[in-house]
Coordinates of N, CA, C and O in Angstrom, one line a residue:
X1 N -3.6 -19.6 -7.3 CA -2.5 -18.8 -7.5 C -2.0 -18.1 -6.3 O -2.8 -17.5 -5.5
X2 N -0.8 -18.1 -6.0 CA -0.2 -17.5 -4.8 C 0.2 -16.1 -5.0 O 0.5 -15.7 -6.1
X3 N 0.2 -15.3 -4.0 CA 0.6 -13.9 -4.0 C 2.0 -13.7 -4.6 O 2.2 -12.8 -5.4
X4 N 2.9 -14.6 -4.2 CA 4.3 -14.5 -4.7 C 4.4 -14.6 -6.2 O 5.4 -14.1 -6.8
X5 N 3.4 -15.1 -6.9 CA 3.4 -15.2 -8.3 C 3.0 -14.0 -9.1 O 3.3 -13.8 -10.2
X6 N 2.3 -13.0 -8.4 CA 1.8 -11.8 -9.0 C 2.3 -10.5 -8.4 O 2.1 -9.5 -9.0
X7 N 2.9 -10.6 -7.2 CA 3.3 -9.4 -6.5 C 4.5 -8.7 -7.2 O 5.2 -9.2 -8.0
X8 N 4.7 -7.4 -6.8 CA 5.9 -6.7 -7.2 C 6.9 -6.8 -6.0 O 6.6 -6.6 -4.9
X9 N 8.1 -7.3 -6.4 CA 9.1 -7.5 -5.3 C 10.1 -6.4 -5.2 O 10.9 -6.4 -4.3
X10 N 10.1 -5.5 -6.1 CA 11.1 -4.4 -6.0 C 10.3 -3.2 -5.4 O 9.7 -2.4 -6.1
X11 N 10.3 -3.2 -4.1 CA 9.5 -2.2 -3.4 C 10.3 -1.1 -2.8 O 11.4 -1.3 -2.2
X12 N 9.8 0.1 -2.9 CA 10.4 1.3 -2.3 C 9.7 1.6 -1.1 O 8.4 1.6 -1.1
X13 N 10.4 1.8 0.0 CA 9.7 2.1 1.3 C 10.3 3.3 1.9 O 11.4 3.8 1.4
X14 N 9.7 3.8 2.9 CA 10.2 5.0 3.6 C 10.2 4.7 5.1 O 9.4 3.9 5.6
X15 N 11.1 5.3 5.8 CA 11.2 5.2 7.3 C 10.3 6.1 8.0 O 9.9 7.2 7.5
X16 N 9.8 5.8 9.2 CA 8.9 6.6 9.9 C 9.4 8.0 10.3 O 8.7 8.9 10.5
X17 N 10.7 8.1 10.4 CA 11.4 9.4 10.8 C 11.7 10.3 9.6 O 12.0 11.4 9.7
X18 N 11.6 9.7 8.4 CA 11.8 10.5 7.2 C 10.7 11.6 7.1 O 9.6 11.4 7.6
X19 N 11.0 12.7 6.4 CA 10.1 13.8 6.2 C 9.0 13.4 5.2 O 9.3 12.6 4.3
X20 N 7.9 14.1 5.3 CA 6.8 13.9 4.3 C 7.3 14.4 2.9 O 7.0 13.7 1.9
X21 N 8.1 15.4 2.9 CA 8.6 15.9 1.6 C 9.5 14.8 0.9 O 9.4 14.6 -0.3
X22 N 10.3 14.1 1.7 CA 11.1 13.0 1.2 C 10.3 11.9 0.6 O 10.5 11.5 -0.5
X23 N 9.2 11.6 1.3 CA 8.3 10.5 0.9 C 7.6 11.0 -0.4 O 7.5 10.2 -1.4
X24 N 7.2 12.2 -0.5 CA 6.6 12.8 -1.7 C 7.5 12.7 -2.9 O 7.1 12.4 -4.0
X25 N 8.8 13.1 -2.7 CA 9.8 13.0 -3.8 C 10.0 11.6 -4.3 O 10.1 11.3 -5.5
X26 N 10.0 10.6 -3.3 CA 10.1 9.2 -3.7 C 8.9 8.8 -4.5 O 9.1 8.0 -5.5
X27 N 7.8 9.2 -4.1 CA 6.5 8.8 -4.9 C 6.6 9.4 -6.3 O 6.3 8.7 -7.2
X28 N 7.0 10.7 -6.4 CA 7.0 11.3 -7.7 C 8.1 10.6 -8.6 O 7.8 10.3 -9.7
X29 N 9.3 10.4 -8.1 CA 10.3 9.8 -8.8 C 10.0 8.4 -9.3 O 10.3 8.0 -10.4
X30 N 9.2 7.7 -8.5 CA 8.9 6.3 -8.9 C 7.5 6.1 -9.4 O 7.1 5.0 -9.6
X31 N 6.8 7.2 -9.5 CA 5.4 7.2 -10.0 C 4.5 6.2 -9.2 O 3.9 5.3 -9.7
X32 N 4.5 6.5 -7.9 CA 3.8 5.6 -6.9 C 2.8 6.5 -6.2 O 3.0 7.7 -6.0
X33 N 1.7 5.9 -5.7 CA 0.7 6.6 -5.0 C 0.7 6.2 -3.5 O 0.0 6.8 -2.7
X34 N 1.6 5.3 -3.1 CA 1.7 4.8 -1.7 C 3.0 4.2 -1.5 O 3.7 3.7 -2.4
X35 N 3.5 4.4 -0.2 CA 4.8 3.8 0.2 C 4.6 3.1 1.5 O 4.0 3.7 2.4
X36 N 5.0 1.9 1.6 CA 5.0 1.2 2.9 C 6.0 1.9 3.8 O 7.1 2.4 3.4
X37 N 5.7 2.0 5.1 CA 6.6 2.7 6.1 C 7.2 1.5 6.9 O 6.4 0.8 7.6
X38 N 8.5 1.4 6.9 CA 9.2 0.3 7.5 C 10.2 0.8 8.5 O 10.9 1.8 8.2
X39 N 10.4 0.1 9.6 CA 11.4 0.5 10.6 C 12.8 -0.1 10.1 O 12.8 -0.7 9.0
X40 N 13.8 0.1 10.8 CA 15.2 -0.3 10.4 C 15.3 -1.8 10.1 O 16.1 -2.2 9.3
X41 N 14.5 -2.6 10.8 CA 14.6 -4.1 10.6 C 13.7 -4.6 9.5 O 13.6 -5.8 9.3
X42 N 13.0 -3.7 8.7 CA 12.2 -4.1 7.6 C 10.8 -4.4 7.9 O 10.0 -4.9 7.1
X43 N 10.4 -4.2 9.2 CA 9.0 -4.5 9.6 C 8.1 -3.4 9.2 O 8.4 -2.2 9.4
X44 N 6.9 -3.7 8.6 CA 6.0 -2.7 8.2 C 5.3 -2.1 9.4 O 4.7 -2.8 10.2
X45 N 5.3 -0.8 9.5 CA 4.7 -0.1 10.6 C 3.5 0.7 10.1 O 2.7 1.2 10.9
X46 N 3.4 0.9 8.8 CA 2.2 1.7 8.3 C 2.4 1.8 6.8 O 3.2 1.2 6.2
X47 N 1.5 2.7 6.3 CA 1.6 3.1 4.9 C 1.3 4.5 4.7 O 0.5 5.1 5.5
X48 N 1.9 5.2 3.8 CA 1.6 6.6 3.6 C 1.2 6.7 2.1 O 1.9 6.2 1.2
X49 N 0.1 7.4 1.8 CA -0.4 7.6 0.5 C -0.3 9.1 0.1 O -0.2 9.9 0.9
X50 N -0.4 9.3 -1.2 CA -0.4 10.7 -1.7 C -1.6 11.4 -1.1 O -1.5 12.6 -0.8
X51 N -2.7 10.7 -0.9 CA -3.9 11.3 -0.3 C -3.6 11.7 1.1 O -4.0 12.8 1.6
X52 N -2.9 10.9 1.9 CA -2.5 11.2 3.3 C -1.7 12.5 3.3 O -1.9 13.3 4.2
X53 N -0.8 12.6 2.3 CA 0.1 13.8 2.3 C -0.8 15.1 2.1 O -0.6 16.1 2.8
X54 N -1.7 15.0 1.2 CA -2.5 16.1 0.9 C -3.5 16.4 2.1 O -3.6 17.6 2.6
X55 N -4.2 15.4 2.5 CA -5.3 15.7 3.5 C -4.8 15.8 4.9 O -5.3 16.6 5.7
X56 N -3.8 15.0 5.3 CA -3.3 15.0 6.7 C -2.1 16.0 6.9 O -1.8 16.3 8.1
X57 N -1.4 16.4 5.9 CA -0.3 17.3 6.1 C -0.6 18.7 5.5 O -0.7 19.6 6.2
X58 N -0.6 18.7 4.2 CA -0.7 20.0 3.5 C -2.0 20.7 3.9 O -1.9 21.9 4.3
X59 N -3.1 20.1 3.8 CA -4.4 20.7 4.1 C -4.5 21.1 5.6 O -5.2 22.0 6.0
X60 N -3.7 20.3 6.4 CA -3.7 20.6 7.8 C -2.8 21.7 8.2 O -2.7 22.1 9.4
X61 N -2.0 22.2 7.3 CA -1.1 23.3 7.5 C 0.3 22.9 8.1 O 1.1 23.8 8.5
X62 N 0.6 21.6 8.1 CA 1.9 21.2 8.5 C 2.9 21.4 7.4 O 2.6 21.3 6.3
X63 N 4.2 21.5 7.9 CA 5.3 21.7 6.9 C 5.8 20.4 6.5 O 6.4 19.7 7.4
X64 N 5.7 20.0 5.3 CA 6.2 18.6 4.8 C 7.7 18.5 4.9 O 8.2 17.4 4.9
X65 N 8.4 19.6 5.0 CA 9.9 19.6 5.0 C 10.4 19.2 6.4 O 11.5 18.8 6.6
X66 N 9.5 19.3 7.4 CA 10.0 18.9 8.8 C 9.1 17.9 9.5 O 9.5 17.3 10.5
X67 N 7.9 17.7 9.0 CA 7.0 16.7 9.6 C 7.4 15.3 9.2 O 7.5 15.0 8.0
X68 N 7.5 14.4 10.2 CA 7.9 13.1 9.9 C 6.7 12.2 9.4 O 5.6 12.5 9.8
X69 N 7.0 11.3 8.6 CA 6.0 10.4 8.0 C 5.1 9.8 9.1 O 3.9 9.6 8.9
X70 N 5.7 9.4 10.2 CA 5.0 8.7 11.3 C 3.8 9.5 11.8 O 2.8 8.9 12.3
X71 N 3.8 10.8 11.6 CA 2.7 11.6 12.0 C 1.4 11.6 11.1 O 0.4 11.9 11.6
X72 N 1.6 11.1 9.9 CA 0.4 11.1 9.0 C 0.2 9.7 8.4 O -0.9 9.5 7.8
X73 N 1.1 8.7 8.7 CA 0.9 7.4 8.1 C -0.3 6.7 8.6 O -0.7 7.0 9.8
X74 N -0.9 5.8 7.9 CA -2.0 5.0 8.4 C -1.3 3.8 9.1 O -0.4 3.2 8.6
X75 N -1.8 3.5 10.3 CA -1.3 2.4 11.1 C -2.3 1.3 11.1 O -3.4 1.4 10.6
X76 N -1.9 0.2 11.6 CA -2.8 -1.0 11.7 C -3.3 -1.5 10.4 O -4.4 -1.9 10.2
X77 N -2.4 -1.4 9.4 CA -2.7 -1.8 8.1 C -2.8 -3.4 8.0 O -2.1 -4.1 8.7
X78 N -3.5 -3.8 7.0 CA -3.6 -5.2 6.7 C -2.5 -5.6 5.7 O -2.2 -4.8 4.8
X79 N -1.8 -6.7 6.0 CA -0.8 -7.2 5.1 C -1.1 -8.6 4.7 O -2.1 -9.2 5.3
X80 N -0.4 -9.1 3.7 CA -0.6 -10.5 3.3 C 0.8 -11.2 3.3 O 1.8 -10.5 3.4
X81 N 0.8 -12.5 3.1 CA 2.0 -13.2 3.1 C 2.2 -13.8 1.7 O 1.3 -14.0 0.9
X82 N 3.5 -14.2 1.4 CA 3.9 -14.8 0.1 C 3.0 -15.9 -0.3 O 2.7 -16.1 -1.4
X83 N 2.7 -16.8 0.7 CA 2.0 -18.0 0.4 C 0.4 -17.9 0.4 O -0.3 -18.9 0.1
X84 N -0.1 -16.7 0.6 CA -1.5 -16.5 0.6 C -2.0 -16.7 -0.8 O -1.4 -16.4 -1.8
X85 N -3.2 -17.2 -0.9 CA -3.9 -17.4 -2.1 C -4.4 -16.0 -2.6 O -4.9 -15.2 -1.9
X86 N -4.2 -15.7 -3.9 CA -4.5 -14.4 -4.5 C -6.0 -14.1 -4.4 O -6.4 -13.0 -4.1
X87 N -6.9 -15.1 -4.5 CA -8.3 -14.8 -4.4 C -8.7 -14.4 -2.9 O -9.5 -13.5 -2.7
X88 N -8.0 -14.9 -1.9 CA -8.2 -14.5 -0.6 C -7.7 -13.0 -0.4 O -8.4 -12.2 0.3
X89 N -6.6 -12.7 -1.0 CA -6.1 -11.3 -0.9 C -7.0 -10.4 -1.6 O -7.3 -9.3 -1.1
X90 N -7.6 -10.7 -2.7 CA -8.6 -9.9 -3.4 C -9.8 -9.6 -2.5 O -10.2 -8.5 -2.4
X91 N -10.3 -10.6 -1.8 CA -11.4 -10.4 -0.9 C -11.0 -9.5 0.3 O -11.8 -8.7 0.7
X92 N -9.8 -9.7 0.8 CA -9.3 -8.8 1.9 C -9.2 -7.4 1.4 O -9.6 -6.5 2.1
X93 N -8.7 -7.2 0.2 CA -8.6 -5.8 -0.3 C -10.0 -5.2 -0.4 O -10.3 -4.0 0.0
X94 N -11.0 -6.0 -0.9 CA -12.3 -5.5 -1.1 C -13.0 -5.2 0.3 O -13.6 -4.1 0.5
X95 N -12.8 -6.1 1.2 CA -13.4 -5.9 2.6 C -12.8 -4.7 3.3 O -13.5 -4.0 4.0
X96 N -11.5 -4.4 3.1 CA -10.8 -3.3 3.7 C -10.8 -2.1 2.9 O -10.2 -1.1 3.4
X97 N -11.4 -2.1 1.7 CA -11.4 -1.0 0.8 C -10.0 -0.4 0.5 O -9.8 0.8 0.7
X98 N -9.1 -1.2 0.2 CA -7.7 -0.8 -0.2 C -7.4 -1.4 -1.6 O -7.8 -2.4 -2.0
X99 N -6.5 -0.6 -2.2 CA -6.0 -1.0 -3.6 C -4.7 -1.8 -3.6 O -4.3 -2.3 -4.6
X100 N -4.0 -1.8 -2.5 CA -2.7 -2.5 -2.4 C -2.5 -2.9 -1.0 O -3.0 -2.4 0.0
X101 N -1.7 -4.0 -0.9 CA -1.3 -4.6 0.4 C 0.2 -4.9 0.4 O 0.7 -5.4 -0.6
X102 N 0.8 -4.6 1.5 CA 2.2 -5.1 1.7 C 2.2 -6.6 1.8 O 1.3 -7.2 2.3
X103 N 3.3 -7.2 1.3 CA 3.5 -8.6 1.3 C 4.6 -8.8 2.3 O 5.7 -8.2 2.1
X104 N 4.4 -9.6 3.3 CA 5.5 -9.9 4.3 C 5.9 -11.3 4.4 O 5.1 -12.2 4.0
X105 N 7.1 -11.5 4.9 CA 7.5 -12.9 5.2 C 8.3 -12.7 6.5 O 9.2 -11.9 6.6
X106 N 7.9 -13.5 7.5 CA 8.5 -13.3 8.8 C 8.4 -11.9 9.4 O 9.2 -11.5 10.1
X107 N 7.3 -11.3 9.0 CA 7.0 -9.9 9.5 C 7.7 -8.8 8.8 O 7.5 -7.7 9.0
X108 N 8.6 -9.2 7.8 CA 9.3 -8.2 7.1 C 8.8 -8.0 5.7 O 8.3 -8.9 5.0
X109 N 8.9 -6.8 5.2 CA 8.4 -6.4 3.8 C 9.2 -7.1 2.8 O 10.4 -7.0 2.8
X110 N 8.5 -7.8 1.9 CA 9.2 -8.5 0.7 C 8.5 -8.1 -0.6 O 9.0 -8.4 -1.7
X111 N 7.4 -7.4 -0.6 CA 6.8 -7.0 -1.8 C 5.5 -6.2 -1.6 O 5.1 -6.0 -0.4
X112 N 4.8 -5.9 -2.7 CA 3.5 -5.3 -2.6 C 2.7 -5.9 -3.7 O 3.1 -6.3 -4.7
X113 N 1.4 -6.1 -3.4 CA 0.4 -6.6 -4.4 C -0.7 -5.6 -4.5 O -1.2 -5.0 -3.5
X114 N -1.1 -5.3 -5.7 CA -2.1 -4.3 -6.0 C -3.2 -4.9 -6.8 O -3.1 -6.0 -7.3
X115 N -4.3 -4.2 -6.8 CA -5.4 -4.6 -7.7 C -5.0 -4.7 -9.1 O -5.4 -5.6 -9.9
X116 N -4.1 -3.8 -9.5 CA -3.5 -3.8 -10.9 C -2.8 -5.1 -11.1 O -2.9 -5.7 -12.2
X117 N -2.0 -5.6 -10.1 CA -1.3 -6.9 -10.3 C -2.3 -8.0 -10.5 O -2.1 -8.9 -11.3
X118 N -3.4 -8.0 -9.7 CA -4.5 -9.0 -9.9 C -5.2 -8.9 -11.2 O -5.4 -9.9 -11.9
X119 N -5.4 -7.7 -11.6 CA -6.1 -7.5 -12.9 C -5.3 -7.9 -14.1 O -5.8 -8.4 -15.1
X120 N -4.0 -7.8 -14.0 CA -3.1 -8.3 -15.1 C -3.0 -9.8 -15.2 O -2.6 -10.3 -16.2
X121 N -3.5 -10.5 -14.1 CA -3.5 -11.9 -14.2 C -4.9 -12.3 -14.8 O -5.9 -11.9 -14.4
X122 N -4.8 -13.1 -15.9 CA -6.0 -13.5 -16.6 C -7.1 -14.1 -15.7 O -8.2 -13.8 -15.9
X123 N -6.6 -14.8 -14.8 CA -7.6 -15.5 -13.9 C -8.4 -14.6 -13.1 O -9.6 -14.9 -12.8
X124 N -7.9 -13.4 -12.7 CA -8.6 -12.5 -11.8 C -9.1 -11.3 -12.4 O -9.6 -10.4 -11.7
X125 N -9.0 -11.1 -13.7 CA -9.3 -9.8 -14.3 C -10.7 -9.3 -14.0 O -10.9 -8.2 -13.6
X126 N -11.7 -10.1 -14.1 CA -13.1 -9.7 -13.8 C -13.3 -9.4 -12.3 O -13.9 -8.5 -12.0
X127 N -12.8 -10.3 -11.5 CA -12.9 -10.2 -10.1 C -12.2 -8.9 -9.6 O -12.7 -8.2 -8.8
X128 N -11.0 -8.7 -10.1 CA -10.2 -7.5 -9.7 C -11.0 -6.2 -10.2 O -11.0 -5.2 -9.5
X129 N -11.5 -6.3 -11.4 CA -12.2 -5.1 -11.9 C -13.4 -4.8 -11.0 O -13.7 -3.6 -10.7
X130 N -14.2 -5.8 -10.6 CA -15.3 -5.6 -9.7 C -14.9 -5.0 -8.4 O -15.5 -4.1 -7.9
X131 N -13.8 -5.6 -7.8 CA -13.3 -5.1 -6.5 C -12.9 -3.6 -6.7 O -13.1 -2.8 -5.8
X132 N -12.2 -3.3 -7.7 CA -11.7 -1.9 -8.0 C -12.9 -1.0 -8.1 O -12.9 0.1 -7.5
X133 N -13.9 -1.4 -8.8 CA -15.2 -0.6 -8.9 C -15.8 -0.3 -7.5 O -16.1 0.8 -7.2
X134 N -15.9 -1.4 -6.7 CA -16.5 -1.2 -5.4 C -15.6 -0.3 -4.5 O -16.1 0.6 -3.8
X135 N -14.3 -0.5 -4.5 CA -13.4 0.3 -3.7 C -13.4 1.8 -4.2 O -13.6 2.7 -3.4
X136 N -13.4 2.0 -5.5 CA -13.4 3.4 -6.0 C -14.7 4.1 -5.7 O -14.7 5.2 -5.3
X137 N -15.8 3.4 -5.8 CA -17.1 4.1 -5.6 C -17.2 4.4 -4.1 O -17.7 5.4 -3.7
X138 N -16.7 3.6 -3.2 CA -16.7 3.9 -1.8 C -15.8 5.0 -1.4 O -16.1 5.8 -0.6
X139 N -14.6 5.1 -2.0 CA -13.7 6.2 -1.8 C -14.3 7.5 -2.3 O -14.1 8.5 -1.6
X140 N -14.9 7.5 -3.4 CA -15.5 8.7 -3.9 C -16.6 9.3 -3.0 O -16.9 10.5 -3.0
X141 N -17.3 8.4 -2.3 CA -18.4 8.8 -1.4 C -17.9 9.5 -0.2 O -18.6 10.1 0.5
X142 N -16.6 9.2 0.2 CA -16.1 9.8 1.4 C -15.9 11.3 1.3 O -15.7 11.9 0.4

């Protein structure tokens, strides 16, 4: 099964110059825990999570109304491509301890794939559940 068959293609992203407050409002409005950070040409430059906002901005005493996303986003993120096999992506998520990956084509964002997307696929439900358990237990230890 290919990533393009299970990914979410209606993706909301944020620019690196946008404020953290703007990113947080987008997350709340769309019930998301993470946003890919893309430059003007649609290339993924990082990802910002609700946890990043709390631990890297709010707890650090920065003002979310003026601090740009680029100052707290995670860089050097792993992405996958439309034609990647879903089982390879599952292993990548597990190895990198992440719950979601941007999907790119020609270097530009075209979607997101999450452990939830994999779990909803009958073929991967047990493997996705195991990966989620491993990722969650490692996150809780941090």
